[in-house]
Amino acid sequence: MQRSLSFLVFMSLCFVLSACASQAAIQVQPDTKAPNDATAIPSPATEIVEEPVAVSPVQTVTKAPTDAIAVPTPLTEIVEVPLVEPVPMSLDADGFHVIGNPAAPIVMTEYSDYF
Amino acid sequence: MLEVEPQLIATYVATGKMRIVVRPLLQTGADALLAAHAAECADEQNAFVTMRSALYDKQGTLYTADDMVSAVADIATSLELDRTAFTQCMTSERYNQALYQGYTRATTDGIIGRPVFELNGQRLVGAQSFETFQRIIDGLIAAGS
């Protein structure tokens, strides 16, 4: 009876040791899957923990507003012409241009060139 | 006159209270003649006032342009005028004689500087502010002109 009990304890101990050895073998088994294989499940023993990348808060603050207000550079110069009201045009008896109603009570005569 | 004329047109001409008679001066020589001629050519396409505003606005660029005819043609194009017709008008020089006659007549009338304005016969010599014109014109309106 005692021998049977000793044998049982011995077998149990062997089983436990065998299980521990098997688990250790699984943990050190190299990952044979390609790193870029989408289906690869990383082994807990070889899992790589990425360290957080340090981000400079100064860089973030200074770049963001610049990107936010960036506008395309115009390729051609915009010619701005002052808008004037549409008014009637005519020639007076001497052949000079008249801007406006020829019967308007006030006459402004303008002598000028364009420079 | 660059800033003032559009204000005068909007305030007094468009409302029928005043008309502006444009008399040419050629005191700055060949460039002045070309600019005045450009306004005449624009008038053929119903753009006399618009071209005047553009010429005043771009006078600095025009004054230093190597090719004045090409420069005013560029302005005509920017105003969406027919560039070919405009250029043909410019090269014809068909308004030169009338412009010279207008200048001669202005000289005869005692206009020796520029710009000069007459408001119902009251002469103002030199560039004037809109407020100066406004005071005189409103006075004429109040007097029943």
Short mmCIF file of N, CA and C in Angstrom, two decimals, chain A residues 106-112, chain B residues 1 4 8 18 25 110-138 140:
data_model
loop_
_atom_site.label_atom_id
_atom_site.label_comp_id
_atom_site.label_asym_id
_atom_site.label_seq_id
_atom_site.Cartn_x
_atom_site.Cartn_y
_atom_site.Cartn_z
N ILE A 106 -25.34 120.68 -62.85
CA ILE A 106 -23.96 121.05 -62.50
C ILE A 106 -23.01 120.42 -63.52
N VAL A 107 -22.10 121.24 -64.01
CA VAL A 107 -21.13 120.77 -65.00
C VAL A 107 -19.73 120.85 -64.39
N MET A 108 -19.08 119.72 -64.33
CA MET A 108 -17.68 119.71 -63.92
C MET A 108 -16.83 119.40 -65.15
N THR A 109 -16.02 120.36 -65.55
CA THR A 109 -15.10 120.12 -66.67
C THR A 109 -13.76 119.72 -66.08
N GLU A 110 -13.23 118.63 -66.58
CA GLU A 110 -11.97 118.10 -66.04
C GLU A 110 -10.91 118.12 -67.12
N TYR A 111 -9.84 118.82 -66.85
CA TYR A 111 -8.69 118.84 -67.76
C TYR A 111 -7.62 117.98 -67.11
N SER A 112 -7.30 116.88 -67.76
CA SER A 112 -6.32 115.99 -67.15
C SER A 112 -5.78 115.00 -68.17
N MET B 1 -7.01 112.34 -59.00
CA MET B 1 -8.35 112.04 -59.50
C MET B 1 -8.68 110.55 -59.40
N VAL B 4 -10.89 109.96 -56.42
CA VAL B 4 -12.02 110.87 -56.29
C VAL B 4 -13.08 110.66 -57.37
N LEU B 8 -17.18 110.74 -57.05
CA LEU B 8 -18.00 111.80 -57.65
C LEU B 8 -19.07 111.21 -58.56
N MET B 18 -25.04 115.92 -61.62
CA MET B 18 -23.85 116.54 -62.22
C MET B 18 -23.40 115.71 -63.43
N LEU B 25 -5.63 116.59 -71.83
CA LEU B 25 -4.35 117.30 -71.77
C LEU B 25 -3.27 116.31 -72.17
N GLY B 110 -6.25 128.77 -71.27
CA GLY B 110 -5.46 129.13 -70.10
C GLY B 110 -5.12 127.98 -69.17
N ILE B 111 -5.30 126.76 -69.65
CA ILE B 111 -4.97 125.59 -68.82
C ILE B 111 -3.49 125.27 -69.03
N ILE B 112 -2.69 125.57 -68.02
CA ILE B 112 -1.25 125.36 -68.17
C ILE B 112 -0.72 124.33 -67.17
N GLY B 113 -1.56 123.86 -66.28
CA GLY B 113 -1.13 122.83 -65.32
C GLY B 113 -2.09 121.67 -65.39
N ARG B 114 -1.92 120.76 -64.49
CA ARG B 114 -2.86 119.63 -64.45
C ARG B 114 -2.88 119.05 -63.03
N PRO B 115 -3.95 118.52 -62.59
CA PRO B 115 -5.25 118.61 -63.25
C PRO B 115 -5.92 119.96 -62.93
N VAL B 116 -6.88 120.32 -63.74
CA VAL B 116 -7.68 121.52 -63.52
C VAL B 116 -9.15 121.14 -63.63
N PHE B 117 -9.94 121.69 -62.73
CA PHE B 117 -11.38 121.40 -62.74
C PHE B 117 -12.15 122.71 -62.77
N GLU B 118 -13.29 122.67 -63.43
CA GLU B 118 -14.20 123.81 -63.41
C GLU B 118 -15.57 123.30 -63.01
N LEU B 119 -16.12 123.91 -61.97
CA LEU B 119 -17.45 123.54 -61.51
C LEU B 119 -18.37 124.72 -61.77
N ASN B 120 -19.19 124.58 -62.81
CA ASN B 120 -20.05 125.67 -63.29
C ASN B 120 -19.23 126.96 -63.45
N GLY B 121 -18.05 126.80 -64.01
CA GLY B 121 -17.20 127.94 -64.31
C GLY B 121 -16.20 128.30 -63.23
N GLN B 122 -16.35 127.73 -62.03
CA GLN B 122 -15.41 128.01 -60.93
C GLN B 122 -14.19 127.09 -61.06
N ARG B 123 -13.05 127.68 -61.29
CA ARG B 123 -11.86 126.87 -61.59
C ARG B 123 -11.10 126.47 -60.33
N LEU B 124 -10.70 125.19 -60.30
CA LEU B 124 -9.87 124.65 -59.22
C LEU B 124 -8.62 124.07 -59.86
N VAL B 125 -7.47 124.49 -59.39
CA VAL B 125 -6.21 124.02 -59.96
C VAL B 125 -5.56 123.05 -58.99
N GLY B 126 -5.16 121.89 -59.52
CA GLY B 126 -4.49 120.88 -58.70
C GLY B 126 -5.45 119.82 -58.20
N ALA B 127 -4.87 118.72 -57.72
CA ALA B 127 -5.68 117.63 -57.20
C ALA B 127 -6.47 118.10 -55.98
N GLN B 128 -7.71 117.65 -55.89
CA GLN B 128 -8.59 118.07 -54.79
C GLN B 128 -9.15 116.83 -54.10
N SER B 129 -9.43 117.00 -52.83
CA SER B 129 -10.06 115.89 -52.10
C SER B 129 -11.55 115.81 -52.43
N PHE B 130 -12.12 114.67 -52.15
CA PHE B 130 -13.56 114.52 -52.36
C PHE B 130 -14.33 115.53 -51.51
N GLU B 131 -13.84 115.79 -50.32
CA GLU B 131 -14.54 116.72 -49.42
C GLU B 131 -14.57 118.13 -50.01
N THR B 132 -13.49 118.50 -50.68
CA THR B 132 -13.46 119.83 -51.31
C THR B 132 -14.51 119.91 -52.42
N PHE B 133 -14.51 118.88 -53.28
CA PHE B 133 -15.53 118.85 -54.34
C PHE B 133 -16.94 118.84 -53.72
N GLN B 134 -17.09 118.04 -52.69
CA GLN B 134 -18.41 117.89 -52.07
C GLN B 134 -18.93 119.22 -51.54
N ARG B 135 -18.04 119.98 -50.90
CA ARG B 135 -18.45 121.27 -50.32
C ARG B 135 -18.91 122.21 -51.43
N ILE B 136 -18.16 122.24 -52.52
CA ILE B 136 -18.51 123.15 -53.62
C ILE B 136 -19.78 122.69 -54.34
N ILE B 137 -19.84 121.40 -54.64
CA ILE B 137 -21.00 120.88 -55.37
C ILE B 137 -22.27 121.01 -54.54
N ASP B 138 -22.19 120.68 -53.25
CA ASP B 138 -23.37 120.81 -52.40
C ASP B 138 -23.80 122.28 -52.30
N LEU B 140 -23.43 124.47 -54.71
CA LEU B 140 -24.10 124.78 -55.98
C LEU B 140 -25.51 124.20 -56.00
#
